[in-house]
Coordinates of N, CA and C in Angstrom, one line a residue:
M17 N -11.6 10.3 5.5 CA -10.6 9.9 4.9 C -10.5 9.8 3.4
E18 N -9.9 10.1 2.5 CA -9.6 9.4 1.0 C -8.8 8.3 0.9
H19 N -7.9 8.2 1.7 CA -7.0 7.0 1.5 C -6.8 5.9 2.6
V20 N -6.6 5.0 2.4 CA -6.4 3.8 3.5 C -5.0 3.5 3.7
F21 N -4.7 2.8 5.1 CA -3.5 2.4 5.4 C -3.4 1.3 6.0
P22 N -3.7 0.1 5.4 CA -3.9 -1.0 6.5 C -2.9 -1.8 6.6
S23 N -1.6 -1.4 6.2 CA 0.0 -1.9 6.7 C 0.4 -1.3 7.9
G24 N 0.4 0.0 7.8 CA 0.8 0.4 8.9 C 2.2 1.3 8.2
R25 N 2.7 0.6 7.1 CA 3.9 1.1 6.7 C 3.6 2.2 5.5
P26 N 4.3 3.3 5.6 CA 4.1 4.2 4.6 C 4.5 3.8 3.0
A27 N 5.3 3.0 2.9 CA 5.8 2.5 1.7 C 4.8 1.5 1.1
L28 N 4.2 0.7 2.0 CA 3.3 -0.5 1.4 C 2.1 0.2 1.0
D29 N 1.7 1.1 2.0 CA 0.3 1.7 1.6 C 0.5 2.6 0.5
F30 N 1.6 3.2 0.1 CA 1.8 4.2 -1.0 C 1.8 3.1 -2.4
A31 N 2.3 2.0 -2.1 CA 2.1 0.8 -3.1 C 0.8 0.6 -3.6
G32 N 0.0 0.6 -2.7 CA -1.3 0.0 -2.6 C -2.4 1.1 -3.1
T33 N -1.6 2.3 -3.7 CA -2.8 3.6 -3.9 C -3.1 3.4 -5.5
L34 N -2.9 2.2 -6.1 CA -3.5 1.8 -7.3 C -4.3 0.6 -7.1
R35 N -5.3 0.5 -6.9 CA -6.3 -0.7 -6.1 C -6.6 -1.3 -7.4
A36 N -6.7 -2.6 -6.9 CA -7.3 -3.7 -8.2 C -6.6 -3.6 -9.1
R37 N -5.3 -3.6 -8.9 CA -4.2 -3.3 -10.0 C -4.2 -4.2 -11.3
R38 N -4.6 -5.8 -10.9 CA -4.5 -6.6 -11.9 C -6.0 -6.9 -12.4
G39 N -7.1 -6.3 -11.8 CA -8.5 -6.4 -12.1 C -8.6 -5.5 -13.3
P40 N -10.1 -5.8 -13.9 CA -10.4 -5.3 -15.3 C -10.4 -3.6 -15.4
S41 N -10.7 -3.1 -13.9 CA -11.0 -1.7 -13.5 C -10.1 -1.3 -12.5
P42 N -8.8 -1.4 -12.5 CA -7.8 -0.6 -11.6 C -8.3 0.8 -11.1
R43 N -8.3 1.2 -9.8 CA -8.8 2.5 -9.3 C -7.4 3.2 -8.7
E44 N -7.3 4.3 -9.3 CA -6.3 5.2 -9.2 C -6.5 6.2 -8.1
M45 N -5.9 6.2 -7.0 CA -6.1 7.0 -5.8 C -5.2 8.0 -5.8
L46 N -4.2 8.2 -6.6 CA -3.5 9.1 -6.7 C -3.9 9.9 -8.1
H47 N -5.1 10.3 -8.2 CA -5.5 10.8 -9.3 C -5.3 12.5 -9.4
S48 N -4.8 13.3 -8.7 CA -4.5 14.6 -8.7 C -3.5 15.0 -8.0
P49 N -3.0 16.2 -8.1 CA -2.1 16.9 -7.4 C -2.6 16.7 -5.8
E50 N -4.0 17.1 -5.7 CA -4.5 17.2 -4.6 C -5.0 16.1 -3.6
S51 N -4.8 14.8 -4.4 CA -5.1 13.6 -3.7 C -3.9 13.0 -3.2
L52 N -2.8 13.8 -3.6 CA -1.4 13.2 -3.4 C -1.1 13.9 -2.3
S53 N -1.3 15.3 -2.0 CA -1.2 16.0 -0.9 C -2.1 15.4 0.5
S54 N -2.9 14.9 -0.2 CA -4.1 14.5 1.2 C -3.7 13.1 1.4
W55 N -2.8 12.3 0.6 CA -2.3 11.2 0.9 C -1.3 11.4 2.0
F56 N -0.3 12.4 1.7 CA 0.8 12.6 3.1 C 0.3 13.0 4.2
R57 N -0.8 13.7 4.1 CA -1.2 14.5 5.4 C -2.0 13.3 5.9
E58 N -2.7 12.5 5.4 CA -3.5 11.2 6.2 C -2.7 10.0 6.6
C59 N -1.5 10.3 5.7 CA -0.6 8.8 6.4 C 0.4 9.8 7.6
R60 N 0.3 11.0 7.6 CA 0.4 11.6 9.0 C 2.3 11.7 8.8
I61 N 2.6 12.3 7.4 CA 4.0 12.5 7.1 C 4.0 13.9 7.5
V62 N 2.9 14.5 7.3 CA 3.0 16.0 7.6 C 1.6 16.1 8.1
E63 N 1.6 17.3 8.8 CA -0.2 17.8 9.5 C -1.0 18.4 8.5
S64 N -0.4 19.2 7.4 CA -1.2 19.8 6.9 C -1.0 19.7 5.4
D65 N -1.8 20.2 4.4 CA -1.6 19.9 2.9 C -0.1 20.5 2.4
I66 N 0.6 19.7 1.1 CA 1.5 20.5 0.7 C 1.0 20.7 -0.8
A67 N 1.9 22.1 -1.0 CA 1.2 21.9 -2.6 C 1.9 21.2 -3.7
C68 N 1.1 20.6 -4.1 CA 1.7 19.7 -5.3 C 1.4 20.3 -6.5
R69 N 2.1 19.7 -7.6 CA 1.9 20.1 -8.8 C 1.9 18.9 -10.1
P70 N 1.2 18.6 -11.2 CA 1.4 17.6 -11.8 C 2.4 16.8 -11.8
L71 N 3.8 17.7 -11.8 CA 5.1 16.9 -12.0 C 5.6 15.9 -11.0
D72 N 4.9 16.9 -9.5 CA 5.1 15.9 -8.4 C 4.3 14.6 -8.4
L73 N 3.1 14.9 -9.0 CA 2.3 13.6 -9.0 C 3.0 12.6 -10.0
R74 N 3.3 13.0 -11.0 CA 4.2 11.9 -11.9 C 5.3 11.3 -11.2
K75 N 6.2 12.0 -10.4 CA 7.4 11.9 -9.7 C 6.8 10.7 -8.7
A76 N 5.7 10.9 -7.8 CA 5.3 10.2 -7.2 C 4.5 8.8 -7.5
V77 N 4.0 8.8 -8.7 CA 3.5 7.5 -9.4 C 4.5 6.6 -9.6
A78 N 5.8 7.5 -10.4 CA 7.0 6.6 -10.8 C 7.7 5.9 -9.4
L79 N 7.5 6.5 -8.4 CA 8.0 5.9 -6.8 C 7.2 4.9 -6.6
R80 N 5.9 4.9 -6.6 CA 4.9 4.1 -6.2 C 5.0 2.7 -7.2
E81 N 5.2 2.6 -8.6 CA 5.5 1.6 -9.1 C 6.8 1.1 -9.0
A82 N 7.8 1.8 -8.8 CA 9.2 1.2 -8.1 C 9.0 0.4 -7.1
I83 N 8.4 1.0 -5.8 CA 8.3 0.4 -4.7 C 7.2 -1.1 -5.2
Y84 N 6.3 -1.0 -5.7 CA 5.3 -2.0 -6.1 C 6.3 -2.9 -6.5
H85 N 7.2 -3.0 -7.7 CA 7.7 -3.8 -8.3 C 8.8 -4.4 -7.7
L86 N 9.5 -3.6 -6.6 CA 10.5 -4.1 -5.7 C 10.0 -4.8 -4.7
V87 N 8.5 -4.8 -4.1 CA 8.0 -5.5 -3.0 C 7.9 -7.0 -3.9
V88 N 7.1 -6.9 -5.0 CA 6.8 -8.1 -5.7 C 8.0 -9.1 -5.8
A89 N 8.8 -8.4 -6.1 CA 10.1 -9.3 -6.4 C 10.8 -9.7 -5.3
R90 N 10.9 -8.9 -4.1 CA 11.3 -9.5 -2.9 C 10.5 -10.5 -2.4
I91 N 9.0 -10.7 -2.6 CA 8.0 -11.5 -2.3 C 8.2 -12.9 -2.9
T92 N 8.5 -12.8 -4.4 CA 8.5 -13.9 -5.1 C 10.1 -14.3 -5.3
G93 N 10.8 -13.6 -4.5 CA 12.3 -14.2 -4.9 C 13.2 -13.9 -6.0
A94 N 12.5 -12.9 -7.0 CA 13.0 -12.5 -8.1 C 14.0 -11.3 -7.9
R95 N 14.8 -11.1 -8.7 CA 15.9 -10.1 -8.8 C 15.2 -8.7 -9.1
Y96 N 15.8 -7.6 -8.2 CA 15.4 -6.7 -8.3 C 15.4 -5.7 -9.7
D97 N 14.4 -5.2 -10.0 CA 14.5 -4.3 -11.5 C 15.6 -3.0 -11.3
Q98 N 16.4 -2.8 -11.9 CA 17.4 -1.8 -11.6 C 17.2 -0.3 -11.5
E99 N 16.2 -0.3 -12.9 CA 15.6 1.1 -12.6 C 14.7 1.3 -11.6
A100 N 13.9 0.4 -11.1 CA 12.9 0.6 -10.0 C 13.9 0.9 -8.6
L101 N 15.1 0.1 -8.8 CA 15.8 0.3 -7.3 C 16.5 1.9 -7.4
G102 N 17.1 2.3 -8.7 CA 17.5 3.3 -8.9 C 16.7 4.6 -8.5
V103 N 14.9 4.4 -9.0 CA 14.1 5.4 -8.4 C 14.4 5.6 -6.8
V104 N 14.0 4.2 -6.2 CA 13.9 4.3 -4.5 C 15.1 4.8 -4.0
N105 N 16.3 4.7 -4.5 CA 17.7 4.9 -4.0 C 17.5 6.8 -4.4
D106 N 17.2 6.7 -5.4 CA 17.3 8.5 -5.8 C 16.7 9.3 -4.7
T107 N 15.5 8.8 -4.9 CA 14.6 9.6 -4.0 C 14.7 9.6 -2.7
A108 N 15.2 8.6 -2.1 CA 15.5 8.4 -0.6 C 16.9 9.4 -0.3
R109 N 17.7 9.6 -1.7 CA 18.9 10.7 -1.3 C 18.4 12.2 -1.1
Q110 N 17.0 12.4 -1.0 CA 16.7 13.5 -0.9 C 16.6 13.8 0.9
P111 N 16.6 15.0 1.2 CA 16.4 15.3 2.5 C 15.1 14.8 3.1
P112 N 14.8 14.0 4.4 CA 13.5 14.0 4.7 C 12.9 15.0 5.3
P113 N 11.6 15.0 5.5 CA 10.8 15.8 6.5 C 11.4 16.4 7.7
V114 N 11.2 17.6 8.0 CA 11.9 18.4 9.4 C 10.6 18.6 10.2
P115 N 11.3 17.9 11.5 CA 10.2 18.1 12.5 C 10.6 19.6 13.2
Q116 N 9.6 20.5 13.6 CA 9.9 21.3 14.5 C 9.5 21.4 15.7
L117 N 9.7 22.0 16.6 CA 9.2 22.2 17.9 C 8.9 23.7 18.0
T118 N 7.3 23.7 18.4 CA 6.5 25.2 18.4 C 6.0 25.2 20.0
E119 N 5.4 26.3 20.0 CA 4.5 26.6 21.3 C 3.5 25.6 21.5
D120 N 3.0 25.2 20.3 CA 1.8 24.1 20.4 C 2.1 22.6 20.2
G121 N 3.6 22.7 20.4 CA 3.9 21.3 20.1 C 5.0 20.8 19.0
R122 N 4.8 19.4 18.4 CA 5.7 19.1 17.3 C 5.1 19.5 16.1
R123 N 5.6 19.9 15.3 CA 5.0 20.1 14.0 C 6.0 19.6 12.8
V124 N 5.8 19.2 11.6 CA 6.5 18.7 10.6 C 6.0 19.5 9.4
E125 N 7.1 19.6 8.6 CA 7.0 20.5 7.4 C 7.8 19.7 6.5
A126 N 7.1 19.8 5.2 CA 7.9 19.1 4.1 C 7.8 19.6 2.8
T127 N 8.5 19.3 1.9 CA 8.2 19.8 0.8 C 7.9 18.3 -0.1
V128 N 7.3 18.4 -1.4 CA 6.8 17.1 -1.9 C 8.0 16.3 -1.7
Q129 N 9.3 16.7 -2.5 CA 10.3 15.8 -2.3 C 10.8 15.3 -0.8
Q130 N 10.5 15.9 -0.1 CA 11.0 15.5 1.3 C 10.1 14.4 1.7
A131 N 8.6 14.6 1.2 CA 7.4 13.4 1.7 C 8.0 12.5 0.8
L132 N 8.5 12.2 -0.2 CA 8.7 10.9 -0.9 C 9.9 10.4 -0.7
S133 N 11.0 11.2 0.0 CA 12.0 10.7 0.4 C 11.7 9.6 1.5
H134 N 10.7 10.4 2.5 CA 10.2 9.8 3.9 C 9.9 8.5 3.2
V135 N 8.9 8.1 2.4 CA 8.1 7.1 1.4 C 9.5 6.1 1.2
A136 N 10.5 6.5 0.2 CA 11.5 5.9 -0.2 C 12.1 5.4 1.1
R137 N 12.4 6.0 1.8 CA 13.3 5.5 3.2 C 12.6 4.4 3.6
D138 N 11.4 4.6 3.7 CA 10.3 3.4 4.7 C 10.7 2.1 3.9
A139 N 10.5 2.4 2.3 CA 10.6 1.2 1.5 C 12.1 0.7 1.6
I140 N 13.1 1.4 1.7 CA 14.5 0.6 2.0 C 14.2 0.2 3.2
A141 N 13.9 0.7 4.4 CA 13.8 0.2 5.8 C 12.9 -1.3 5.7
V142 N 11.8 -1.5 5.0 CA 11.0 -2.8 4.9 C 11.7 -3.7 4.0
L143 N 12.4 -3.4 2.5 CA 13.0 -4.2 1.9 C 14.3 -4.9 2.4
G144 N 14.8 -3.8 3.3 CA 16.0 -4.0 3.5 C 16.2 -4.6 5.1
G145 N 14.9 -4.8 5.7 CA 15.0 -5.2 7.3 C 14.5 -6.7 7.4
P146 N 14.5 -6.7 8.8 CA 14.2 -8.3 9.6 C 13.0 -8.8 9.1
E147 N 11.9 -8.0 8.9 CA 10.6 -8.2 9.0 C 10.2 -8.9 7.2
V148 N 11.3 -8.9 6.3 CA 11.3 -9.2 4.9 C 10.4 -10.6 4.8
P149 N 10.7 -11.7 5.5 CA 10.0 -12.9 5.4 C 8.4 -12.9 6.0
L150 N 8.2 -11.6 6.5 CA 6.6 -11.5 6.8 C 6.1 -10.7 5.9
L151 N 6.7 -10.4 4.9 CA 5.8 -9.7 3.6 C 5.0 -10.2 2.7
K152 N 3.7 -9.9 3.0 CA 2.6 -10.6 1.9 C 1.9 -9.6 1.2
E153 N 1.2 -10.2 0.0 CA 0.2 -9.6 -0.5 C -1.1 -9.9 -0.2
C154 N -2.1 -9.1 -0.4 CA -3.6 -9.7 0.1 C -3.9 -10.8 -0.7
A155 N -4.5 -11.9 -0.2 CA -5.0 -12.8 -1.1 C -6.1 -13.0 -1.6
N156 N -6.9 -11.6 -1.4 CA -8.2 -11.3 -2.3 C -7.4 -10.9 -3.9
P157 N -8.0 -11.7 -5.1 CA -7.4 -11.6 -6.4 C -7.6 -10.0 -6.8
D158 N -8.7 -9.5 -6.2 CA -8.9 -7.9 -6.5 C -8.0 -6.7 -6.0
C159 N -7.4 -7.3 -4.8 CA -6.6 -6.4 -4.1 C -5.1 -6.5 -4.2
T160 N -4.5 -5.5 -4.5 CA -3.1 -5.5 -4.2 C -2.3 -4.9 -3.3
Q161 N -2.9 -4.9 -2.4 CA -2.3 -4.2 -1.0 C -1.2 -5.5 -0.3
F162 N -0.3 -4.5 -0.2 CA 0.9 -5.4 0.9 C 0.8 -5.3 2.3
F163 N 1.3 -6.0 3.0 CA 1.4 -6.1 4.7 C 2.4 -6.7 5.1
I164 N 2.6 -6.7 6.4 CA 3.6 -7.3 7.1 C 2.8 -8.4 8.0
D165 N 2.9 -9.5 8.0 CA 2.3 -10.5 8.7 C 2.7 -10.6 10.3
H166 N 2.3 -10.0 10.8 CA 2.6 -10.2 12.5 C 1.8 -11.3 13.2
S167 N 0.7 -12.1 12.4 CA -0.1 -13.0 13.2 C 0.5 -14.0 13.7
R168 N -0.1 -14.8 14.6 CA 0.5 -15.9 15.0 C 0.6 -17.0 14.1
G169 N 1.7 -17.6 13.8 CA 1.9 -18.6 12.9 C 1.9 -18.0 11.3
A170 N 2.1 -16.8 11.3 CA 2.2 -16.1 10.2 C 0.9 -16.6 9.1
R171 N -0.2 -16.6 9.4 CA -1.2 -17.1 8.9 C -2.3 -16.1 8.2
R172 N -2.0 -15.0 8.6 CA -3.1 -13.5 7.8 C -3.0 -14.0 6.4
E173 N -4.0 -13.9 5.7 CA -4.1 -13.9 4.5 C -4.4 -12.4 3.7
W174 N -5.2 -11.4 4.5 CA -5.9 -10.4 4.1 C -5.3 -9.0 4.2
C175 N -5.2 -7.9 3.5 CA -5.0 -6.9 4.2 C -5.5 -6.5 5.5
R176 N -7.1 -6.6 5.3 CA -7.6 -6.2 6.1 C -8.5 -7.3 6.0
M177 N -9.5 -7.4 7.5 CA -10.9 -8.2 7.4 C -12.0 -7.2 6.6
D178 N -12.4 -6.1 6.6 CA -12.9 -5.5 5.8 C -12.2 -4.4 4.9
P179 N -12.4 -4.5 3.6 CA -13.4 -5.7 2.9 C -13.2 -6.9 2.5
C180 N -11.7 -7.1 2.4 CA -11.1 -8.4 1.7 C -11.6 -9.6 2.3
G181 N -11.1 -9.8 3.4 CA -11.3 -11.1 4.3 C -12.7 -11.4 4.2
N182 N -14.0 -10.4 4.6 CA -15.1 -10.8 4.6 C -15.5 -10.9 3.4
K183 N -15.0 -10.4 1.9 CA -15.6 -10.6 0.9 C -15.1 -12.2 0.5
I184 N -14.0 -12.6 0.8 CA -13.4 -14.1 0.5 C -14.2 -15.0 1.1
K185 N -14.4 -14.7 2.5 CA -15.0 -15.8 3.2 C -16.7 -15.6 2.9
A186 N -17.2 -14.6 2.6 CA -18.3 -14.8 2.4 C -18.5 -15.5 0.7
A187 N -17.7 -15.3 0.0 CA -17.9 -16.1 -1.1 C -17.6 -17.4 -0.9
A188 N -16.6 -18.0 -0.1 CA -16.5 -19.3 -0.3 C -17.7 -19.9 0.5
Y189 N -18.3 -19.1 1.7 CA -19.6 -19.6 2.4 C -20.4 -19.9 1.2
R190 N -20.9 -19.1 0.2 CA -21.8 -19.2 -0.7 C -21.6 -20.4 -1.4
A191 N -20.3 -20.6 -1.9 CA -19.8 -21.9 -2.8 C -20.0 -22.9 -2.1
R192 N -19.7 -23.3 -1.0 CA -20.1 -24.6 0.0 C -21.5 -24.5 0.2
K193 N -22.4 -23.6 0.3 CA -24.1 -23.8 0.2 C -24.3 -24.2 -1.0
R194 N -24.1 -23.7 -2.1 CA -24.3 -24.0 -3.5 C -24.1 -25.5 -3.7
A195 N -22.7 -25.9 -3.3 CA -22.2 -27.3 -3.7 C -23.2 -28.3 -2.6
S196 N -23.4 -27.9 -1.4 CA -24.1 -28.5 -0.7 C -25.8 -28.7 -1.0
G197 N -26.2 -27.7 -1.8 CA -27.3 -27.5 -2.2 C -27.5 -28.6 -3.3
E198 N -26.5 -28.3 -4.2 CA -26.7 -29.4 -5.6 C -26.6 -30.8 -5.2
S199 N -25.6 -31.1 -4.1 CA -25.4 -32.6 -3.7 C -26.7 -32.8 -3.1
G200 N -27.4 -32.1 -2.3 CA -29.0 -32.6 -2.0 C -30.0 -32.8 -2.8
I201 N -30.0 -31.7 -4.1 CA -30.8 -32.2 -5.1 C -30.5 -33.4 -5.6
A202 N -29.3 -33.5 -6.1 CA -28.8 -34.7 -6.9 C -29.3 -36.1 -5.6
A203 N -29.2 -35.8 -4.6 CA -29.3 -37.4 -3.7 C -31.0 -37.2 -3.7
N204 N -32.0 -36.6 -3.8 CA -33.2 -36.5 -3.8 C -33.6 -37.0 -5.3
V205 N -33.0 -36.5 -6.2 CA -33.5 -36.9 -7.8 C -33.3 -38.4 -7.6
S206 N -32.2 -38.9 -7.2 CA -31.8 -40.3 -7.4 C -32.6 -41.2 -6.6
S207 N -33.3 -41.1 -5.4 CA -34.3 -42.0 -4.4 C -35.6 -42.0 -5.2

């Protein structure tokens, strides 16, 4: 798989397709029309690739950025950006993907606009639903992935343990070891 889906929510995972957004080297996961098509398939919005064009990719990135800004606003208690709100609402007005019953079972067919509508509708469900107080952004400063914290006591800090939680825990362990090693050296020098 080319993409990751740590939150289990299409809108939150879509917002995370620009990795390490605040870092010196953000990684764009929607780098081509083909990568957008594979995101729709891997997210299970559709079962097979959709023919995406460069214009579709630009619309998808605009939707992703709108969702990102709305989620940040919701988490921080800021007012929604009206342009971002318009992008999400306009996209959600498009018809959703259409499930079909076939001899082989269920099949979902969609155009790019229908797949984006599915993502926008999920953003509305997340941001307008009862789980808003559980929305969080990964505590790894290099990660900008969102998730809904269903952990006991709502104490989850990372989008996933691997790699984010492990990376932060390992860095904290090394820092503690350095600090205890330096204090041990200082104690030996003074004796």
